[in-house]
mmCIF file with all atom_site columns, C-alpha atoms in Angstrom:
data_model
loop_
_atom_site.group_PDB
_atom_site.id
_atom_site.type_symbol
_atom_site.label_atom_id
_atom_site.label_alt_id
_atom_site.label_comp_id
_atom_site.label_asym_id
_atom_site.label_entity_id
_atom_site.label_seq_id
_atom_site.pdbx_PDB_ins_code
_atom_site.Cartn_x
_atom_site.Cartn_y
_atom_site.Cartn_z
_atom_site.occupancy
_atom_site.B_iso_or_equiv
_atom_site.pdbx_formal_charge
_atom_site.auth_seq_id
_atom_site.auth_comp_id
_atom_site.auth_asym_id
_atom_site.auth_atom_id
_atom_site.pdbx_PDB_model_num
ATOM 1   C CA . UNK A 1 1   ? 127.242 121.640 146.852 1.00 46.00 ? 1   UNK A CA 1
ATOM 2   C CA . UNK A 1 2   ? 126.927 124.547 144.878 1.00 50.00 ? 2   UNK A CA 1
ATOM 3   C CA . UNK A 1 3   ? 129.869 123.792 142.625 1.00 48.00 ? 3   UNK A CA 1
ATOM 4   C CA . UNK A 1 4   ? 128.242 119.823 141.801 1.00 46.00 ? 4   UNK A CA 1
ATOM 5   C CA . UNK A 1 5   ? 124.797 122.071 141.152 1.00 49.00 ? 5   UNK A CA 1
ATOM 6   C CA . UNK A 1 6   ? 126.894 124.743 138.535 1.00 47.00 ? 6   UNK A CA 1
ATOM 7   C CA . UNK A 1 7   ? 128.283 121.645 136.833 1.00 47.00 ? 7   UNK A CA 1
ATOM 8   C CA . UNK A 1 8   ? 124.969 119.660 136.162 1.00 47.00 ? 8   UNK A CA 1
ATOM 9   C CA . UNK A 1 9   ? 123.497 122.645 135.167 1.00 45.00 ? 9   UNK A CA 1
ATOM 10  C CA . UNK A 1 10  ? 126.165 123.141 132.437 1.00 44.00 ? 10  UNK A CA 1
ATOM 11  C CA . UNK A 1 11  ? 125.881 119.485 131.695 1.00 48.00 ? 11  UNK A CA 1
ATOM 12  C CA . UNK A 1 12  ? 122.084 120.117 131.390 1.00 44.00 ? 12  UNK A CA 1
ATOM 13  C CA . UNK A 1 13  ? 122.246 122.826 129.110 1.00 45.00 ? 13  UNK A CA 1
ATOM 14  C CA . UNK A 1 14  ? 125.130 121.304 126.924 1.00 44.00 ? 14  UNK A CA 1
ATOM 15  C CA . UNK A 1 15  ? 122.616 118.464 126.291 1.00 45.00 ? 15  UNK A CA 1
ATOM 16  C CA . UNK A 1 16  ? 119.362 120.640 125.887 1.00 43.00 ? 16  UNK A CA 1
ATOM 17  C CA . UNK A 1 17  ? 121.455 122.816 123.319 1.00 45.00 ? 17  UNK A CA 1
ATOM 18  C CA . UNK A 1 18  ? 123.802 120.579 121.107 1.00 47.00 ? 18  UNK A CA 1
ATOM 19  C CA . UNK A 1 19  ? 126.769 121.137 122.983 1.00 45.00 ? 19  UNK A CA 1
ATOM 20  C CA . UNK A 1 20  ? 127.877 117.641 123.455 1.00 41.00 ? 20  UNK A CA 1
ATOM 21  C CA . UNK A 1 21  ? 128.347 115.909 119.893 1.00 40.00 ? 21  UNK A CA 1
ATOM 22  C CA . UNK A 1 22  ? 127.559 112.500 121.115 1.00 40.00 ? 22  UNK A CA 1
ATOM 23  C CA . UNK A 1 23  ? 124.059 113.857 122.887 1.00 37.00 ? 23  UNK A CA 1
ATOM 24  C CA . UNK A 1 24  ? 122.868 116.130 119.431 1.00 36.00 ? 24  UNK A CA 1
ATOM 25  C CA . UNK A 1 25  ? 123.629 113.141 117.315 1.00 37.00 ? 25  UNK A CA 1
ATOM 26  C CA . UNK A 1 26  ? 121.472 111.158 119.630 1.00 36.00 ? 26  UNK A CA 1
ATOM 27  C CA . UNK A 1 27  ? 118.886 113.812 119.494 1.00 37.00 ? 27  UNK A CA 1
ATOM 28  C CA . UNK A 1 28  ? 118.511 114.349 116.117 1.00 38.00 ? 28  UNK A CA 1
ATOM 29  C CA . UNK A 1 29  ? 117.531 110.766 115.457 1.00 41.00 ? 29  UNK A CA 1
ATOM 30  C CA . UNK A 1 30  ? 114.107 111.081 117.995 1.00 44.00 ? 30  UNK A CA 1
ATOM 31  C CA . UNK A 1 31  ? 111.621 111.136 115.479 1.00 46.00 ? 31  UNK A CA 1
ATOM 32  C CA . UNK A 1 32  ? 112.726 107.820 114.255 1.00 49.00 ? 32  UNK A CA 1
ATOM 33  C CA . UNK A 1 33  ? 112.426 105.404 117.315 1.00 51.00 ? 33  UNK A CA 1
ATOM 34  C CA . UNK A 1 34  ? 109.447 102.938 117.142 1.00 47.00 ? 34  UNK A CA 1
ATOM 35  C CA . UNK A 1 35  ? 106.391 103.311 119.659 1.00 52.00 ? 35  UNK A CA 1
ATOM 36  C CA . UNK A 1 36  ? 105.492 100.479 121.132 1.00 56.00 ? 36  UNK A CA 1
ATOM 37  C CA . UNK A 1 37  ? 101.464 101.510 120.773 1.00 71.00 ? 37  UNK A CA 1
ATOM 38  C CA . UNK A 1 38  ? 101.462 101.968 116.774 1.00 85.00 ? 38  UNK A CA 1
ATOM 39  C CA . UNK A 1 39  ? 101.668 98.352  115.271 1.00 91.00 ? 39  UNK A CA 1
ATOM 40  C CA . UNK A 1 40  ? 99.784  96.083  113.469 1.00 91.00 ? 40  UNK A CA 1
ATOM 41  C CA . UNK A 1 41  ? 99.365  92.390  112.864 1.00 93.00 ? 41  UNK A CA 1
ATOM 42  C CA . UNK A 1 42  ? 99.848  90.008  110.453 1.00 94.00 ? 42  UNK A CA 1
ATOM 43  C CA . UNK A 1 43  ? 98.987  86.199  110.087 1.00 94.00 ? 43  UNK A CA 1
ATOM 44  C CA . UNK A 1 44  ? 100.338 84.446  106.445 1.00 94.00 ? 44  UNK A CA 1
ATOM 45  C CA . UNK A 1 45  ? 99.703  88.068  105.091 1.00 91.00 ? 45  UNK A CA 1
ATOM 46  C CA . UNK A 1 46  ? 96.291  88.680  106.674 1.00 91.00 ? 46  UNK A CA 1
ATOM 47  C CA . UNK A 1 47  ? 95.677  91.536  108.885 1.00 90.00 ? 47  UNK A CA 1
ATOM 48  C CA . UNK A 1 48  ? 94.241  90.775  112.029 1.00 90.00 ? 48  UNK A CA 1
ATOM 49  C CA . UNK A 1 49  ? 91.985  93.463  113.798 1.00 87.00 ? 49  UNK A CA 1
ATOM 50  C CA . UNK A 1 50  ? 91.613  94.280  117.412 1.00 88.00 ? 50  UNK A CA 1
ATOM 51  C CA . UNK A 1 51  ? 95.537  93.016  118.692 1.00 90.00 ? 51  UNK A CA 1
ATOM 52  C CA . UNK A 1 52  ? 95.683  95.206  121.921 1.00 89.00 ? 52  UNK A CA 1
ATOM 53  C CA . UNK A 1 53  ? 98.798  93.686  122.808 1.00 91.00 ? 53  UNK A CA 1
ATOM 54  C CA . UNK A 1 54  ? 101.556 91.234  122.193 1.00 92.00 ? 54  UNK A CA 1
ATOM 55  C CA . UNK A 1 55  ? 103.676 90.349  125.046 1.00 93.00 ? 55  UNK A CA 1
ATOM 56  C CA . UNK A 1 56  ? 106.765 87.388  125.934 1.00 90.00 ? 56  UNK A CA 1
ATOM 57  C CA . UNK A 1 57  ? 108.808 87.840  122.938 1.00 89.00 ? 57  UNK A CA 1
ATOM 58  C CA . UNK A 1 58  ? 111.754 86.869  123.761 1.00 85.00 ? 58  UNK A CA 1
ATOM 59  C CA . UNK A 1 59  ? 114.410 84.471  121.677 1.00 84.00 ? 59  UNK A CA 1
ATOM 60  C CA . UNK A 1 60  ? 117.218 82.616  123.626 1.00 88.00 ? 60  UNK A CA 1
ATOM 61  C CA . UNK A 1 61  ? 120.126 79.936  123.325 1.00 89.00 ? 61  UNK A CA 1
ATOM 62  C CA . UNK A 1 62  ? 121.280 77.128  125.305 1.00 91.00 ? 62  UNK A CA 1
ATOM 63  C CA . UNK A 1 63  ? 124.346 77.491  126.841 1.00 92.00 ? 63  UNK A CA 1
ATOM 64  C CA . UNK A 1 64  ? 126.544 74.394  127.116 1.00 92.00 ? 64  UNK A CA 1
ATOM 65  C CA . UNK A 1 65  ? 129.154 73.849  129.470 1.00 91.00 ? 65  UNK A CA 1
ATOM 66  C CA . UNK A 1 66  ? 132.833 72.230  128.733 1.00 88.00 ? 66  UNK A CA 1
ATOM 67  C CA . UNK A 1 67  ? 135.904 71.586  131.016 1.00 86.00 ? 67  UNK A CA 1
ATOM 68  C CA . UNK A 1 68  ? 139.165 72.561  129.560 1.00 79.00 ? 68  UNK A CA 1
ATOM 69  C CA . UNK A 1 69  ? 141.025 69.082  129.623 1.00 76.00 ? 69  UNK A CA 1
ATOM 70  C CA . UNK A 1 70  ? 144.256 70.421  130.991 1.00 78.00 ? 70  UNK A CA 1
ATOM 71  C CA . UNK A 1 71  ? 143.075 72.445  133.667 1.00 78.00 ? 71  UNK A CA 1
ATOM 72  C CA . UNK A 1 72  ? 140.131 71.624  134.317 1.00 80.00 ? 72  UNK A CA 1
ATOM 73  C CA . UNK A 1 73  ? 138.475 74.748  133.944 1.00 87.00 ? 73  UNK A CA 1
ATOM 74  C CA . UNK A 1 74  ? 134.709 74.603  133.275 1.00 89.00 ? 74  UNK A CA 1
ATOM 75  C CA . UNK A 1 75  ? 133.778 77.540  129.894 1.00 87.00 ? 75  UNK A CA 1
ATOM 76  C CA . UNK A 1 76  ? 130.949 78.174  128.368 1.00 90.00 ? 76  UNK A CA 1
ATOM 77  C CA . UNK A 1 77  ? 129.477 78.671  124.761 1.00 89.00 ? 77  UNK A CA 1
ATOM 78  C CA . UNK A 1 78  ? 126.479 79.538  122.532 1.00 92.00 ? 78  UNK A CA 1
ATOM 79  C CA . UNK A 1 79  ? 124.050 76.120  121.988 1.00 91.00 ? 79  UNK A CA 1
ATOM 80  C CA . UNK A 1 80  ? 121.176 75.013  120.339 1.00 90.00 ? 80  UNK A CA 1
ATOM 81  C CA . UNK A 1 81  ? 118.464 77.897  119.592 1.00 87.00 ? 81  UNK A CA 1
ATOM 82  C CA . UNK A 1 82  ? 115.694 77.769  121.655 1.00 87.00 ? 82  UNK A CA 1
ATOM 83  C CA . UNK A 1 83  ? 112.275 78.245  119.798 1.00 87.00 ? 83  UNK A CA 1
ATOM 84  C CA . UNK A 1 84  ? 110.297 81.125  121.090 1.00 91.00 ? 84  UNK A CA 1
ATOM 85  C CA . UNK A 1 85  ? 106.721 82.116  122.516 1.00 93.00 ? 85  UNK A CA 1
ATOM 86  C CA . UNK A 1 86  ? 104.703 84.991  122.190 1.00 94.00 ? 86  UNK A CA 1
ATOM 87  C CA . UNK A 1 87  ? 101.145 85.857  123.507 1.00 94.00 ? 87  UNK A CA 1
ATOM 88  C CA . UNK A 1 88  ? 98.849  87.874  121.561 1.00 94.00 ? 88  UNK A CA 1
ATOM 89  C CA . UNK A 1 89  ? 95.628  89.644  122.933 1.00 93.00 ? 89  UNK A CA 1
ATOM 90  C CA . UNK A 1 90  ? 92.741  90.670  120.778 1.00 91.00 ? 90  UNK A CA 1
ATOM 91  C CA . UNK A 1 91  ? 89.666  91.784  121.147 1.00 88.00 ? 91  UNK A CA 1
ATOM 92  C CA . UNK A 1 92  ? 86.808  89.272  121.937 1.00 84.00 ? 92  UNK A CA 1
ATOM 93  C CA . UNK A 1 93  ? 84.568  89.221  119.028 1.00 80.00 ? 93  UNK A CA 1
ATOM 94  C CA . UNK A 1 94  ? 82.400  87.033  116.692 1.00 74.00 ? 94  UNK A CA 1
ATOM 95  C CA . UNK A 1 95  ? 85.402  86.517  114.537 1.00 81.00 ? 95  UNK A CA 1
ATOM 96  C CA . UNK A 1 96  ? 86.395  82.807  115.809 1.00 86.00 ? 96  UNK A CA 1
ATOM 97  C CA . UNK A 1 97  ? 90.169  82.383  114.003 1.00 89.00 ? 97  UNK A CA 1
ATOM 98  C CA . UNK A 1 98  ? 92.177  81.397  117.446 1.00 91.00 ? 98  UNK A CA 1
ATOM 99  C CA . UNK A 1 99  ? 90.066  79.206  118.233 1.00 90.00 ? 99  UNK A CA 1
ATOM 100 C CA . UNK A 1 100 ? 89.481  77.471  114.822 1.00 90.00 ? 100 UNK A CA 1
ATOM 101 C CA . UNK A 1 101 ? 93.226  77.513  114.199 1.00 92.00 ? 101 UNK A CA 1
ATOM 102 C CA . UNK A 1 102 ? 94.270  76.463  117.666 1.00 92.00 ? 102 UNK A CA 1
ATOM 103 C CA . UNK A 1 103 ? 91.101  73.796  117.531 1.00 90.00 ? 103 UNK A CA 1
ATOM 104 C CA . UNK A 1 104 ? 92.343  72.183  114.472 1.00 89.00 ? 104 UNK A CA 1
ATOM 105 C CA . UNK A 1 105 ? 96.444  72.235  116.110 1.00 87.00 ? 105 UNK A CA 1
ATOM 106 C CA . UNK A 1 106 ? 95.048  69.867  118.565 1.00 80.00 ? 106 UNK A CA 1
ATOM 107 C CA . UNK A 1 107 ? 92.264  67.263  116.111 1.00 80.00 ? 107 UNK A CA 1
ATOM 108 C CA . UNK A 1 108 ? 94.599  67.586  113.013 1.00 74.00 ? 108 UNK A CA 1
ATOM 109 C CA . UNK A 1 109 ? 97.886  67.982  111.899 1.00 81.00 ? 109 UNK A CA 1
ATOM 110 C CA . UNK A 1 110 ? 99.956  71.335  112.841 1.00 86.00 ? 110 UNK A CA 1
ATOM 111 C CA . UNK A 1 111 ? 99.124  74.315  110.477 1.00 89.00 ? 111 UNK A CA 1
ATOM 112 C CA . UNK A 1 112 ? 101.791 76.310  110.881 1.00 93.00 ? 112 UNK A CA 1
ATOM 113 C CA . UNK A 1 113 ? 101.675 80.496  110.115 1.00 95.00 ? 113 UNK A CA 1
ATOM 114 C CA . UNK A 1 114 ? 103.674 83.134  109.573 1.00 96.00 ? 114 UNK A CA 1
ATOM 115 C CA . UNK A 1 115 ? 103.337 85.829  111.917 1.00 96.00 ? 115 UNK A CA 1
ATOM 116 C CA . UNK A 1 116 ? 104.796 89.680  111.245 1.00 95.00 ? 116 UNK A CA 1
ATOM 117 C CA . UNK A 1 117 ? 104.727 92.460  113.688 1.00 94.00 ? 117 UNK A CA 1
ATOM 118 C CA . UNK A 1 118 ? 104.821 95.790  112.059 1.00 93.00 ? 118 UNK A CA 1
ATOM 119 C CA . UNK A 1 119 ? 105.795 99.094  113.737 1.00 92.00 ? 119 UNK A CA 1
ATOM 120 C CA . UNK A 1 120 ? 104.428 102.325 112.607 1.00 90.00 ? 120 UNK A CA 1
ATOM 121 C CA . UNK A 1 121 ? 105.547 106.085 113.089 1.00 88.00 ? 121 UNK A CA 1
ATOM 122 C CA . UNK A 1 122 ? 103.748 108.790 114.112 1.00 85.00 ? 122 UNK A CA 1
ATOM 123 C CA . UNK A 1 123 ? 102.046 108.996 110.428 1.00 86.00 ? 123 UNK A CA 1
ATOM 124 C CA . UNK A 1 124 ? 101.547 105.300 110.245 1.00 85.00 ? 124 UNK A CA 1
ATOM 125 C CA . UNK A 1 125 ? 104.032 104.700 107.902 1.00 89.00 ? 125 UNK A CA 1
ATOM 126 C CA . UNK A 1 126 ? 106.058 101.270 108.619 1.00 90.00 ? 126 UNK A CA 1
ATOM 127 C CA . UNK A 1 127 ? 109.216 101.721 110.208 1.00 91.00 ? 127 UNK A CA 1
ATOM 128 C CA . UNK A 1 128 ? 109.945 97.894  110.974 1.00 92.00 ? 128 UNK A CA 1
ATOM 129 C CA . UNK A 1 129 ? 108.694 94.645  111.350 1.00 92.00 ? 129 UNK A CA 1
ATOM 130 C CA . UNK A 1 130 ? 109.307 90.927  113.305 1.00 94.00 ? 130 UNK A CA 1
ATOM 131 C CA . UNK A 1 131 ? 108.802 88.099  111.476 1.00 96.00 ? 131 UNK A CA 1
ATOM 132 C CA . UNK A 1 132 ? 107.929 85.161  113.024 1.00 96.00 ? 132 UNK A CA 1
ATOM 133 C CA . UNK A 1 133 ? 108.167 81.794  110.999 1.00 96.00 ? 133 UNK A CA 1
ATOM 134 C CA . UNK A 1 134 ? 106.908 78.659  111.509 1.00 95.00 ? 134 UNK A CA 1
ATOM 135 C CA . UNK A 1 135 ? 103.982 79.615  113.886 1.00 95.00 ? 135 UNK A CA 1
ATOM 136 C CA . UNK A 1 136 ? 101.329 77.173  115.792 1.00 95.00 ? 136 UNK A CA 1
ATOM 137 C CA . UNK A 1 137 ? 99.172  77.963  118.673 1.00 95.00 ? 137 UNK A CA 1
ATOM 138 C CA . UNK A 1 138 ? 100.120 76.261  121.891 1.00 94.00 ? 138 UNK A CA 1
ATOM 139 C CA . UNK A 1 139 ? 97.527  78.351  124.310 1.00 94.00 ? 139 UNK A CA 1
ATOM 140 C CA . UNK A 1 140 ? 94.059  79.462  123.686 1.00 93.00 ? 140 UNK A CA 1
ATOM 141 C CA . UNK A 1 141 ? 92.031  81.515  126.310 1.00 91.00 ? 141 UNK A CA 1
ATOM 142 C CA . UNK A 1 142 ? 88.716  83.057  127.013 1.00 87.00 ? 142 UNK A CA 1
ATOM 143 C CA . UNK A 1 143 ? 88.285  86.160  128.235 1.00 82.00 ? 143 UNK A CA 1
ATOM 144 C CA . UNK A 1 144 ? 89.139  86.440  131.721 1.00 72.00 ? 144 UNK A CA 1
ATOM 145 C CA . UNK A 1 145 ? 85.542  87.518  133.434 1.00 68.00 ? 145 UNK A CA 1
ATOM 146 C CA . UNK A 1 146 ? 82.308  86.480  131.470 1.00 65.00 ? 146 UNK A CA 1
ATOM 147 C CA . UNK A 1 147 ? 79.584  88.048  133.258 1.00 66.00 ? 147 UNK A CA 1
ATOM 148 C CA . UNK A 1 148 ? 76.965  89.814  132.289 1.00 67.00 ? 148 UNK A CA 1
ATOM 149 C CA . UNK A 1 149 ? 76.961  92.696  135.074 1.00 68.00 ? 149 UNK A CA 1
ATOM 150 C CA . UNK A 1 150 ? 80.847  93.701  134.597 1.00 65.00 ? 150 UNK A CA 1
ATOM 151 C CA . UNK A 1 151 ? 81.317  96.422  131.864 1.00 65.00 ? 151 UNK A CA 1
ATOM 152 C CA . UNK A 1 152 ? 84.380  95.480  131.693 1.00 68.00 ? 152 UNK A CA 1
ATOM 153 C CA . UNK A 1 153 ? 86.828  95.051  127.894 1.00 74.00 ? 153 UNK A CA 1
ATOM 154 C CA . UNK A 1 154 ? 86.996  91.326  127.314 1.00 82.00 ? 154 UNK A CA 1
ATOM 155 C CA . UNK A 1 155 ? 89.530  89.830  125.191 1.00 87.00 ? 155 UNK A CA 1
ATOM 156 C CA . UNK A 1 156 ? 90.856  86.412  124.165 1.00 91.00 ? 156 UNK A CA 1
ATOM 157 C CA . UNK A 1 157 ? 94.818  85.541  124.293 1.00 93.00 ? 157 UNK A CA 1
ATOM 158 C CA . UNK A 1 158 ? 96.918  83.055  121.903 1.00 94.00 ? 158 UNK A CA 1
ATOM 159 C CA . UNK A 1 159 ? 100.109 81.845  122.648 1.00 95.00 ? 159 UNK A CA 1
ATOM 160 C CA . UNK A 1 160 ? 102.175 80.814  120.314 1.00 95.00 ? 160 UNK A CA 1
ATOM 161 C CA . UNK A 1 161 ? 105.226 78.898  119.509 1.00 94.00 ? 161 UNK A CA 1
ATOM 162 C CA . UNK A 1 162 ? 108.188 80.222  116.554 1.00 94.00 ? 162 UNK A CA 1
ATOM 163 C CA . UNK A 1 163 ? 110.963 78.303  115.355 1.00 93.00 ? 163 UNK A CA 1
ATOM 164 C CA . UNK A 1 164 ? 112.609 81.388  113.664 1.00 92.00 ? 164 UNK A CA 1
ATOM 165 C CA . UNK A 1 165 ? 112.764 85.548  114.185 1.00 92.00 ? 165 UNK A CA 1
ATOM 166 C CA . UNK A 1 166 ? 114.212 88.343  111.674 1.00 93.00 ? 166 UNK A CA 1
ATOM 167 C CA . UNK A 1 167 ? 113.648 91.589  113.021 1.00 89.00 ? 167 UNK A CA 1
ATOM 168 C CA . UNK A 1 168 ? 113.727 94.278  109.780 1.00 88.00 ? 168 UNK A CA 1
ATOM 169 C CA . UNK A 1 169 ? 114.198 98.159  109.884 1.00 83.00 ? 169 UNK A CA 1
ATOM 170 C CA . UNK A 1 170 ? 113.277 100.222 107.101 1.00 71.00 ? 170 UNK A CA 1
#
């Protein structure tokens, strides 16, 4: 036991002090990872204020199944791309956009946004962004609990639907 303790203590301290090449490489580079709680929001170039949080992005492929003809053996391989959704919570306020944009998705014809997601560093400064293309609301929701005792935060959601994603580092 005491021989497995000596070894991830020398372990330990080759990481803490650069002894391992791979692990100070790795460590030298901290500073420049994104935080998920700096970003901001974009719609067609317009910053939106109040986003506490966007949530579900994800992007995806079909995968389509074929049988080898000579034996028979079923393989798969990349399809069709899937279009994506995200979800995007904001503060509740007199400002009615969502609505008005996802009000006029479902009486009119689609208007369709572009949607960026940019990160920030510790000083704010941009350090990449997700662009979304080809936006239009699919969800609109009210604050969860509207009543007039709770003290509670409220905020509205919007989901929405992409066709295409480019995620950009600086």
């Amino acid at each position: 036991m005491n021989t497995y303790r000596s070894i991830k203590v020398l372990i330990l301290s080759a990481i803490l002090f650069g002894g391992l090449s791979g692990v100070a490489q790795a460590t030298k580079t901290q500073g420049d990872f994104n935080l998920s709680n700096r970003f901001s929001l974009e719609i067609d170039g317009v910053l939106i204020s109040g986003v506490e949080a966007i949530k579900n992005v994800e992007a995806s492929l079909d995968v389509v199944e074929y049988k080898d003809g000579e034996s028979g053996v079923t393989h798969t391989r990349p399809g069709n791309h899937k279009p994506g959704r995200i979800t995007i919570s904001k503060d509740w306020s007199n400002n009615s956009d969502f609505y008005q944009w996802f009000k006029k998705t479902t009486a009119e014809s689609v208007q369709r946004k572009s949607i960026s997601v940019i990160f920030q560093n510790d000083a704010g400064k941009e350090t990449s962004r997700m662009n979304f293309y080809n936006c239009w609301p699919v969800r609109w929701s009210a604050p969860d609990i509207i009543n007039s005792r709770s003290s509670g935060h409220a905020s509205e959601k919007l989901e929405i639907s992409w066709e295409t994603m480019e995620l950009n580092s600086k």
